Amino acid sequence: MQNNHHQSRRQQFYEQLTDGEALILFAGSAPRKSADASYRFFANRNFFYLVGIFQTESVFLAVKTGGEIEETLFIHKKDPLAERWNGYRISPEEASEHSGVEHVKELDEFDSALKEAVEIGGVSTLWYDFDQFDAGRADAPQNRHSASLNSAYPYLSLNNAYPAICAARTIKDESEIAHIREAMTITRAGIHEMMKSAKAGMYEYQLEAVFNKALADAGVRESAFANIVSAGRNNFYIHYEEPTGMLNDGDLILTDVGARKNEYVTDISRAFPVNGKFTTEQKEVYSIALQVNKELMGLLVPGEVSFADIETHARKRVGEELIAAGFLGKDEDVKKYYWHNGTHHIGLDVHDVGPKGNPIQPGMVFTIDVGIYIEDKNIGFRVEDNVVITGTGFEHLSSEIVREIDDIEAMMS
């Protein structure tokens, strides 16, 4: 059995368990799409973080008694007929190898195992991953199961493991950062190919296909999130996911894209002109966003600033520069052209979990994003980069994805 990062993450969580407590995690299932079709299965992120397998509907149980932890992973049994129709199911041996969990049983044994732990093993407290985004969703497996169990054993205490798991996910280890670097290399290739391929008369979805092909060529099946590839006035829809417009001469293209590698993602935004040359006004506004982006990176000292500090500086400086350039009146609020915050964690999710109010710490990976949207000038875009905080400062993970005006124009020529 290989020593793996998932084991060490579980051991870290177990430090808060006392005797008579148990942790239950659900992998989840593929949501129904329509008729008898389902969306592709996507393992619950906290389940994957701690367990490391992708088998649909799997359940993980850890029970602490006598100061020792007993782990059991429950998965669908091997079934040649089911696999013929729906794809390969991992074996207990493979599940054990990938997860580091010694005991792997069939899924239909979970209920009896938990019943024994409660009625005979003395378990009185259960920890569930009560995801804040599943609050009120009766069909979420942790909500459905905890409600059923609480009805059968009303004396049980229920605790929420979600905050502790999320806090751990906020600080990436070296293996996680390495995965993000790999994803960044692929993202860079895709963005550069889009810059080289863009031309008037193309459709946004054709440019998006260029990015997707670059990912496929690198062995990546799908992007980190729904690609945002827009041009012209479509840039004013921040989360634009219907790329059907045409690229017109004189317009700016906005790409907000990322790759997923070994489950870790990137989130990069770049802007470039359809015809390969920025207009004078486009240069002015773009230069402001890029300048402020660089200034924000200059603030990144671990323990000294929070996301709120970064956002405050961004709004202040964008406002000052837009006023100085004559795009914003002295009495106008910067929010007229500065529409959104630009700092969020990335990792297993593109908007990854983690507190936003705390000072930045080594191991945090997040975005530095400056967006400016001036509708009456038809100039809207964002310059978004990814950084990881180190012991003394930061590493600019996306530094090799071109963003200087001269470099963009040279790449597009």
mmCIF file of N, CA and C in Angstrom, residues 261-373:
data_model
loop_
_atom_site.group_PDB
_atom_site.id
_atom_site.type_symbol
_atom_site.label_atom_id
_atom_site.label_comp_id
_atom_site.label_asym_id
_atom_site.label_seq_id
_atom_site.Cartn_x
_atom_site.Cartn_y
_atom_site.Cartn_z
ATOM 1 N N LYS A 261 -5.855 19.601 -13.794
ATOM 2 C CA LYS A 261 -4.845 18.547 -13.876
ATOM 3 C C LYS A 261 -4.746 17.854 -12.529
ATOM 4 N N ASN A 262 -4.960 16.535 -12.526
ATOM 5 C CA ASN A 262 -4.960 15.786 -11.264
ATOM 6 C C ASN A 262 -5.907 16.418 -10.255
ATOM 7 N N GLU A 263 -7.018 16.926 -10.786
ATOM 8 C CA GLU A 263 -8.125 17.515 -10.028
ATOM 9 C C GLU A 263 -7.874 18.946 -9.564
ATOM 10 N N TYR A 264 -6.689 19.503 -9.782
ATOM 11 C CA TYR A 264 -6.399 20.876 -9.362
ATOM 12 C C TYR A 264 -6.473 21.822 -10.556
ATOM 13 N N VAL A 265 -6.944 23.045 -10.302
ATOM 14 C CA VAL A 265 -7.321 23.930 -11.404
ATOM 15 C C VAL A 265 -6.535 25.236 -11.406
ATOM 16 N N THR A 266 -6.627 25.900 -12.556
ATOM 17 C CA THR A 266 -6.144 27.271 -12.712
ATOM 18 C C THR A 266 -7.320 28.143 -13.111
ATOM 19 N N ASP A 267 -7.130 29.455 -13.006
ATOM 20 C CA ASP A 267 -8.186 30.411 -13.372
ATOM 21 C C ASP A 267 -7.502 31.676 -13.882
ATOM 22 N N ILE A 268 -7.418 31.810 -15.203
ATOM 23 C CA ILE A 268 -6.644 32.883 -15.821
ATOM 24 C C ILE A 268 -7.516 33.680 -16.787
ATOM 25 N N SER A 269 -7.422 34.996 -16.712
ATOM 26 C CA SER A 269 -8.112 35.864 -17.676
ATOM 27 C C SER A 269 -7.089 36.685 -18.447
ATOM 28 N N ARG A 270 -7.283 36.725 -19.751
ATOM 29 C CA ARG A 270 -6.479 37.559 -20.622
ATOM 30 C C ARG A 270 -7.394 38.274 -21.615
ATOM 31 N N ALA A 271 -6.948 39.446 -22.063
ATOM 32 C CA ALA A 271 -7.672 40.223 -23.070
ATOM 33 C C ALA A 271 -6.729 40.532 -24.220
ATOM 34 N N PHE A 272 -7.251 40.443 -25.437
ATOM 35 C CA PHE A 272 -6.432 40.748 -26.610
ATOM 36 C C PHE A 272 -7.351 41.174 -27.756
ATOM 37 N N PRO A 273 -6.847 41.999 -28.665
ATOM 38 C CA PRO A 273 -7.682 42.539 -29.744
ATOM 39 C C PRO A 273 -7.887 41.534 -30.874
ATOM 40 N N VAL A 274 -9.081 41.543 -31.433
ATOM 41 C CA VAL A 274 -9.402 40.627 -32.528
ATOM 42 C C VAL A 274 -8.402 40.759 -33.668
ATOM 43 N N ASN A 275 -8.053 42.014 -34.002
ATOM 44 C CA ASN A 275 -7.178 42.242 -35.163
ATOM 45 C C ASN A 275 -5.691 42.249 -34.812
ATOM 46 N N GLY A 276 -5.377 41.986 -33.543
ATOM 47 C CA GLY A 276 -3.973 41.893 -33.156
ATOM 48 C C GLY A 276 -3.330 43.193 -32.738
ATOM 49 N N LYS A 277 -4.065 44.315 -32.807
ATOM 50 C CA LYS A 277 -3.518 45.613 -32.425
ATOM 51 C C LYS A 277 -4.499 46.348 -31.511
ATOM 52 N N PHE A 278 -4.016 46.737 -30.332
ATOM 53 C CA PHE A 278 -4.839 47.526 -29.418
ATOM 54 C C PHE A 278 -5.037 48.931 -29.978
ATOM 55 N N THR A 279 -6.247 49.484 -29.802
ATOM 56 C CA THR A 279 -6.449 50.899 -30.117
ATOM 57 C C THR A 279 -5.833 51.733 -29.005
ATOM 58 N N THR A 280 -5.742 53.027 -29.214
ATOM 59 C CA THR A 280 -5.160 53.914 -28.200
ATOM 60 C C THR A 280 -5.942 53.834 -26.894
ATOM 61 N N GLU A 281 -7.279 53.897 -26.980
ATOM 62 C CA GLU A 281 -8.089 53.833 -25.756
ATOM 63 C C GLU A 281 -7.998 52.460 -25.103
ATOM 64 N N GLN A 282 -7.996 51.424 -25.892
ATOM 65 C CA GLN A 282 -7.845 50.082 -25.324
ATOM 66 C C GLN A 282 -6.522 49.949 -24.583
ATOM 67 N N LYS A 283 -5.469 50.499 -25.162
ATOM 68 C CA LYS A 283 -4.162 50.475 -24.499
ATOM 69 C C LYS A 283 -4.203 51.208 -23.165
ATOM 70 N N GLU A 284 -4.852 52.375 -23.150
ATOM 71 C CA GLU A 284 -4.911 53.171 -21.923
ATOM 72 C C GLU A 284 -5.586 52.396 -20.801
ATOM 73 N N VAL A 285 -6.748 51.834 -21.098
ATOM 74 C CA VAL A 285 -7.504 51.133 -20.058
ATOM 75 C C VAL A 285 -6.799 49.837 -19.661
ATOM 76 N N TYR A 286 -6.299 49.119 -20.643
ATOM 77 C CA TYR A 286 -5.599 47.868 -20.354
ATOM 78 C C TYR A 286 -4.373 48.126 -19.482
ATOM 79 N N SER A 287 -3.652 49.187 -19.775
ATOM 80 C CA SER A 287 -2.441 49.516 -19.008
ATOM 81 C C SER A 287 -2.772 49.803 -17.555
ATOM 82 N N ILE A 288 -3.936 50.406 -17.311
ATOM 83 C CA ILE A 288 -4.360 50.668 -15.928
ATOM 84 C C ILE A 288 -4.584 49.348 -15.193
ATOM 85 N N ALA A 289 -5.330 48.449 -15.816
ATOM 86 C CA ALA A 289 -5.615 47.163 -15.172
ATOM 87 C C ALA A 289 -4.333 46.384 -14.901
ATOM 88 N N LEU A 290 -3.433 46.365 -15.865
ATOM 89 C CA LEU A 290 -2.186 45.624 -15.700
ATOM 90 C C LEU A 290 -1.320 46.249 -14.615
ATOM 91 N N GLN A 291 -1.255 47.572 -14.587
ATOM 92 C CA GLN A 291 -0.464 48.258 -13.569
ATOM 93 C C GLN A 291 -0.976 47.940 -12.170
ATOM 94 N N VAL A 292 -2.292 47.997 -11.979
ATOM 95 C CA VAL A 292 -2.863 47.722 -10.659
ATOM 96 C C VAL A 292 -2.668 46.252 -10.296
ATOM 97 N N ASN A 293 -2.804 45.372 -11.268
ATOM 98 C CA ASN A 293 -2.544 43.956 -11.027
ATOM 99 C C ASN A 293 -1.139 43.760 -10.450
ATOM 100 N N LYS A 294 -0.163 44.421 -11.042
ATOM 101 C CA LYS A 294 1.217 44.307 -10.561
ATOM 102 C C LYS A 294 1.368 44.905 -9.162
ATOM 103 N N GLU A 295 0.687 46.022 -8.917
ATOM 104 C CA GLU A 295 0.749 46.644 -7.592
ATOM 105 C C GLU A 295 0.191 45.711 -6.526
ATOM 106 N N LEU A 296 -0.891 45.018 -6.855
ATOM 107 C CA LEU A 296 -1.499 44.103 -5.889
ATOM 108 C C LEU A 296 -0.539 42.983 -5.528
ATOM 109 N N MET A 297 0.192 42.488 -6.509
ATOM 110 C CA MET A 297 1.181 41.453 -6.208
ATOM 111 C C MET A 297 2.269 41.986 -5.283
ATOM 112 N N GLY A 298 2.570 43.264 -5.402
ATOM 113 C CA GLY A 298 3.570 43.868 -4.532
ATOM 114 C C GLY A 298 3.155 43.930 -3.077
ATOM 115 N N LEU A 299 1.864 43.756 -2.804
ATOM 116 C CA LEU A 299 1.356 43.784 -1.429
ATOM 117 C C LEU A 299 1.472 42.431 -0.732
ATOM 118 N N LEU A 300 1.808 41.393 -1.468
ATOM 119 C CA LEU A 300 1.665 40.023 -0.970
ATOM 120 C C LEU A 300 2.799 39.615 -0.041
ATOM 121 N N VAL A 301 2.661 40.014 1.206
ATOM 122 C CA VAL A 301 3.594 39.626 2.264
ATOM 123 C C VAL A 301 2.830 38.753 3.251
ATOM 124 N N PRO A 302 3.256 37.505 3.470
ATOM 125 C CA PRO A 302 2.500 36.614 4.355
ATOM 126 C C PRO A 302 2.343 37.191 5.754
ATOM 127 N N GLY A 303 1.110 37.084 6.263
ATOM 128 C CA GLY A 303 0.801 37.575 7.594
ATOM 129 C C GLY A 303 0.511 39.052 7.678
ATOM 130 N N GLU A 304 0.679 39.778 6.565
ATOM 131 C CA GLU A 304 0.554 41.235 6.600
ATOM 132 C C GLU A 304 -0.741 41.754 5.985
ATOM 133 N N VAL A 305 -1.294 41.073 4.998
ATOM 134 C CA VAL A 305 -2.484 41.579 4.309
ATOM 135 C C VAL A 305 -3.526 40.471 4.169
ATOM 136 N N SER A 306 -4.786 40.889 4.038
ATOM 137 C CA SER A 306 -5.893 39.964 3.802
ATOM 138 C C SER A 306 -6.474 40.226 2.424
ATOM 139 N N PHE A 307 -7.408 39.389 2.015
ATOM 140 C CA PHE A 307 -8.094 39.628 0.748
ATOM 141 C C PHE A 307 -8.776 40.994 0.760
ATOM 142 N N ALA A 308 -9.339 41.360 1.907
ATOM 143 C CA ALA A 308 -10.025 42.653 2.003
ATOM 144 C C ALA A 308 -9.061 43.804 1.747
ATOM 145 N N ASP A 309 -7.846 43.699 2.262
ATOM 146 C CA ASP A 309 -6.840 44.741 2.021
ATOM 147 C C ASP A 309 -6.510 44.837 0.529
ATOM 148 N N ILE A 310 -6.394 43.687 -0.115
ATOM 149 C CA ILE A 310 -6.085 43.663 -1.547
ATOM 150 C C ILE A 310 -7.210 44.314 -2.337
ATOM 151 N N GLU A 311 -8.457 43.979 -1.997
ATOM 152 C CA GLU A 311 -9.608 44.541 -2.713
ATOM 153 C C GLU A 311 -9.699 46.050 -2.510
ATOM 154 N N THR A 312 -9.459 46.497 -1.290
ATOM 155 C CA THR A 312 -9.515 47.935 -1.001
ATOM 156 C C THR A 312 -8.496 48.692 -1.841
ATOM 157 N N HIS A 313 -7.281 48.160 -1.909
ATOM 158 C CA HIS A 313 -6.236 48.810 -2.704
ATOM 159 C C HIS A 313 -6.605 48.801 -4.182
ATOM 160 N N ALA A 314 -7.152 47.697 -4.655
ATOM 161 C CA ALA A 314 -7.509 47.598 -6.077
ATOM 162 C C ALA A 314 -8.535 48.653 -6.454
ATOM 163 N N ARG A 315 -9.596 48.768 -5.677
ATOM 164 C CA ARG A 315 -10.644 49.740 -5.994
ATOM 165 C C ARG A 315 -10.100 51.167 -5.945
ATOM 166 N N LYS A 316 -9.286 51.436 -4.932
ATOM 167 C CA LYS A 316 -8.728 52.779 -4.786
ATOM 168 C C LYS A 316 -7.857 53.132 -5.983
ATOM 169 N N ARG A 317 -6.969 52.237 -6.357
ATOM 170 C CA ARG A 317 -6.016 52.549 -7.416
ATOM 171 C C ARG A 317 -6.667 52.566 -8.803
ATOM 172 N N VAL A 318 -7.614 51.659 -9.051
ATOM 173 C CA VAL A 318 -8.316 51.698 -10.335
ATOM 174 C C VAL A 318 -9.064 53.014 -10.470
ATOM 175 N N GLY A 319 -9.721 53.435 -9.392
ATOM 176 C CA GLY A 319 -10.433 54.712 -9.421
ATOM 177 C C GLY A 319 -9.509 55.878 -9.701
ATOM 178 N N GLU A 320 -8.385 55.924 -9.014
ATOM 179 C CA GLU A 320 -7.432 57.021 -9.212
ATOM 180 C C GLU A 320 -6.925 57.066 -10.649
ATOM 181 N N GLU A 321 -6.591 55.913 -11.194
ATOM 182 C CA GLU A 321 -6.032 55.871 -12.545
ATOM 183 C C GLU A 321 -7.083 56.190 -13.608
ATOM 184 N N LEU A 322 -8.314 55.741 -13.401
ATOM 185 C CA LEU A 322 -9.373 56.062 -14.364
ATOM 186 C C LEU A 322 -9.703 57.549 -14.354
ATOM 187 N N ILE A 323 -9.655 58.164 -13.177
ATOM 188 C CA ILE A 323 -9.879 59.612 -13.086
ATOM 189 C C ILE A 323 -8.744 60.361 -13.780
ATOM 190 N N ALA A 324 -7.513 59.949 -13.504
ATOM 191 C CA ALA A 324 -6.353 60.617 -14.102
ATOM 192 C C ALA A 324 -6.365 60.510 -15.624
ATOM 193 N N ALA A 325 -6.888 59.396 -16.143
ATOM 194 C CA ALA A 325 -6.926 59.196 -17.596
ATOM 195 C C ALA A 325 -8.163 59.812 -18.243
ATOM 196 N N GLY A 326 -9.072 60.342 -17.414
ATOM 197 C CA GLY A 326 -10.260 61.002 -17.946
ATOM 198 C C GLY A 326 -11.431 60.087 -18.244
ATOM 199 N N PHE A 327 -11.364 58.848 -17.822
ATOM 200 C CA PHE A 327 -12.477 57.924 -18.058
ATOM 201 C C PHE A 327 -13.539 58.005 -16.967
ATOM 202 N N LEU A 328 -13.166 58.476 -15.795
ATOM 203 C CA LEU A 328 -14.069 58.537 -14.650
ATOM 204 C C LEU A 328 -14.042 59.933 -14.064
ATOM 205 N N GLY A 329 -15.222 60.492 -13.783
ATOM 206 C CA GLY A 329 -15.288 61.812 -13.171
ATOM 207 C C GLY A 329 -14.833 61.777 -11.727
ATOM 208 N N LYS A 330 -14.350 62.920 -11.236
ATOM 209 C CA LYS A 330 -13.818 62.965 -9.868
ATOM 210 C C LYS A 330 -14.866 62.613 -8.820
ATOM 211 N N ASP A 331 -16.131 62.890 -9.116
ATOM 212 C CA ASP A 331 -17.196 62.630 -8.156
ATOM 213 C C ASP A 331 -17.919 61.310 -8.425
ATOM 214 N N GLU A 332 -17.450 60.562 -9.398
ATOM 215 C CA GLU A 332 -18.097 59.292 -9.728
ATOM 216 C C GLU A 332 -17.477 58.145 -8.934
ATOM 217 N N ASP A 333 -18.317 57.162 -8.600
ATOM 218 C CA ASP A 333 -17.864 55.983 -7.867
ATOM 219 C C ASP A 333 -17.186 55.019 -8.831
ATOM 220 N N VAL A 334 -16.053 54.456 -8.400
ATOM 221 C CA VAL A 334 -15.308 53.536 -9.256
ATOM 222 C C VAL A 334 -16.131 52.308 -9.627
ATOM 223 N N LYS A 335 -17.140 51.983 -8.812
ATOM 224 C CA LYS A 335 -17.938 50.793 -9.112
ATOM 225 C C LYS A 335 -18.717 50.936 -10.424
ATOM 226 N N LYS A 336 -18.754 52.140 -10.976
ATOM 227 C CA LYS A 336 -19.360 52.328 -12.296
ATOM 228 C C LYS A 336 -18.640 51.474 -13.333
ATOM 229 N N TYR A 337 -17.327 51.334 -13.176
ATOM 230 C CA TYR A 337 -16.529 50.578 -14.137
ATOM 231 C C TYR A 337 -15.791 49.380 -13.518
ATOM 232 N N TYR A 338 -15.782 49.312 -12.201
ATOM 233 C CA TYR A 338 -15.088 48.220 -11.500
ATOM 234 C C TYR A 338 -16.164 47.397 -10.803
ATOM 235 N N TRP A 339 -16.518 46.254 -11.375
ATOM 236 C CA TRP A 339 -17.751 45.573 -11.013
ATOM 237 C C TRP A 339 -17.609 44.435 -10.008
ATOM 238 N N HIS A 340 -16.455 43.901 -9.812
ATOM 239 C CA HIS A 340 -16.365 42.685 -8.995
ATOM 240 C C HIS A 340 -15.032 42.616 -8.264
ATOM 241 N N ASN A 341 -15.048 41.865 -7.161
ATOM 242 C CA ASN A 341 -13.805 41.559 -6.469
ATOM 243 C C ASN A 341 -12.963 40.633 -7.346
ATOM 244 N N GLY A 342 -11.691 40.572 -7.045
ATOM 245 C CA GLY A 342 -10.817 39.790 -7.907
ATOM 246 C C GLY A 342 -9.908 38.828 -7.180
ATOM 247 N N THR A 343 -10.227 38.512 -5.925
ATOM 248 C CA THR A 343 -9.343 37.634 -5.164
ATOM 249 C C THR A 343 -10.149 36.479 -4.590
ATOM 250 N N HIS A 344 -9.809 35.271 -4.983
ATOM 251 C CA HIS A 344 -10.449 34.084 -4.416
ATOM 252 C C HIS A 344 -9.468 32.919 -4.468
ATOM 253 N N HIS A 345 -9.628 32.005 -3.535
ATOM 254 C CA HIS A 345 -8.782 30.810 -3.497
ATOM 255 C C HIS A 345 -9.041 29.939 -4.722
ATOM 256 N N ILE A 346 -8.024 29.209 -5.157
ATOM 257 C CA ILE A 346 -8.197 28.166 -6.168
ATOM 258 C C ILE A 346 -7.532 26.891 -5.667
ATOM 259 N N GLY A 347 -7.992 25.764 -6.179
ATOM 260 C CA GLY A 347 -7.442 24.472 -5.770
ATOM 261 C C GLY A 347 -8.235 23.362 -6.410
ATOM 262 N N LEU A 348 -8.928 22.579 -5.604
ATOM 263 C CA LEU A 348 -9.804 21.542 -6.141
ATOM 264 C C LEU A 348 -11.044 22.149 -6.783
ATOM 265 N N ASP A 349 -11.410 23.347 -6.358
ATOM 266 C CA ASP A 349 -12.491 24.120 -6.974
ATOM 267 C C ASP A 349 -11.916 25.408 -7.526
ATOM 268 N N VAL A 350 -12.580 25.964 -8.541
ATOM 269 C CA VAL A 350 -12.098 27.230 -9.091
ATOM 270 C C VAL A 350 -12.349 28.370 -8.110
ATOM 271 N N HIS A 351 -13.476 28.365 -7.424
ATOM 272 C CA HIS A 351 -13.700 29.260 -6.293
ATOM 273 C C HIS A 351 -13.542 28.383 -5.059
ATOM 274 N N ASP A 352 -12.304 28.176 -4.685
ATOM 275 C CA ASP A 352 -11.999 27.173 -3.681
ATOM 276 C C ASP A 352 -12.408 27.646 -2.298
ATOM 277 N N VAL A 353 -12.505 26.671 -1.390
ATOM 278 C CA VAL A 353 -12.906 26.954 -0.021
ATOM 279 C C VAL A 353 -11.776 27.656 0.727
ATOM 280 N N GLY A 354 -12.140 28.278 1.828
ATOM 281 C CA GLY A 354 -11.146 28.939 2.661
ATOM 282 C C GLY A 354 -11.623 30.286 3.138
ATOM 283 N N PRO A 355 -11.220 30.677 4.341
ATOM 284 C CA PRO A 355 -11.619 31.982 4.874
ATOM 285 C C PRO A 355 -10.994 33.117 4.086
ATOM 286 N N LYS A 356 -11.745 34.201 3.938
ATOM 287 C CA LYS A 356 -11.255 35.345 3.179
ATOM 288 C C LYS A 356 -10.779 36.483 4.081
ATOM 289 N N GLY A 357 -11.141 36.434 5.359
ATOM 290 C CA GLY A 357 -10.821 37.550 6.235
ATOM 291 C C GLY A 357 -9.475 37.457 6.921
ATOM 292 N N ASN A 358 -8.860 36.276 6.887
ATOM 293 C CA ASN A 358 -7.590 36.092 7.585
ATOM 294 C C ASN A 358 -6.416 36.616 6.764
ATOM 295 N N PRO A 359 -5.316 36.980 7.414
ATOM 296 C CA PRO A 359 -4.108 37.354 6.660
ATOM 297 C C PRO A 359 -3.635 36.195 5.788
ATOM 298 N N ILE A 360 -3.070 36.518 4.643
ATOM 299 C CA ILE A 360 -2.584 35.477 3.737
ATOM 300 C C ILE A 360 -1.433 34.716 4.386
ATOM 301 N N GLN A 361 -1.346 33.418 4.075
ATOM 302 C CA GLN A 361 -0.358 32.542 4.694
ATOM 303 C C GLN A 361 0.346 31.699 3.632
ATOM 304 N N PRO A 362 1.581 31.256 3.920
ATOM 305 C CA PRO A 362 2.272 30.374 2.975
ATOM 306 C C PRO A 362 1.428 29.148 2.641
ATOM 307 N N GLY A 363 1.396 28.799 1.365
ATOM 308 C CA GLY A 363 0.600 27.666 0.910
ATOM 309 C C GLY A 363 -0.740 28.053 0.328
ATOM 310 N N MET A 364 -1.168 29.285 0.546
ATOM 311 C CA MET A 364 -2.412 29.739 -0.082
ATOM 312 C C MET A 364 -2.174 29.982 -1.570
ATOM 313 N N VAL A 365 -3.124 29.554 -2.392
ATOM 314 C CA VAL A 365 -3.074 29.799 -3.834
ATOM 315 C C VAL A 365 -4.349 30.541 -4.202
ATOM 316 N N PHE A 366 -4.196 31.693 -4.844
ATOM 317 C CA PHE A 366 -5.388 32.486 -5.146
ATOM 318 C C PHE A 366 -5.171 33.367 -6.366
ATOM 319 N N THR A 367 -6.232 34.048 -6.753
ATOM 320 C CA THR A 367 -6.212 34.890 -7.947
ATOM 321 C C THR A 367 -5.907 36.339 -7.596
ATOM 322 N N ILE A 368 -5.289 37.023 -8.522
ATOM 323 C CA ILE A 368 -5.175 38.481 -8.521
ATOM 324 C C ILE A 368 -5.827 38.931 -9.830
ATOM 325 N N ASP A 369 -6.972 39.567 -9.717
ATOM 326 C CA ASP A 369 -7.828 39.818 -10.878
ATOM 327 C C ASP A 369 -8.285 41.273 -10.857
ATOM 328 N N VAL A 370 -7.967 42.002 -11.905
ATOM 329 C CA VAL A 370 -8.419 43.392 -12.036
ATOM 330 C C VAL A 370 -9.267 43.495 -13.298
ATOM 331 N N GLY A 371 -10.539 43.816 -13.117
ATOM 332 C CA GLY A 371 -11.446 43.949 -14.252
ATOM 333 C C GLY A 371 -11.964 45.369 -14.385
ATOM 334 N N ILE A 372 -12.007 45.864 -15.594
ATOM 335 C CA ILE A 372 -12.537 47.204 -15.883
ATOM 336 C C ILE A 372 -13.529 47.066 -17.035
ATOM 337 N N TYR A 373 -14.711 47.683 -16.869
ATOM 338 C CA TYR A 373 -15.787 47.523 -17.846
ATOM 339 C C TYR A 373 -16.408 48.885 -18.160
#
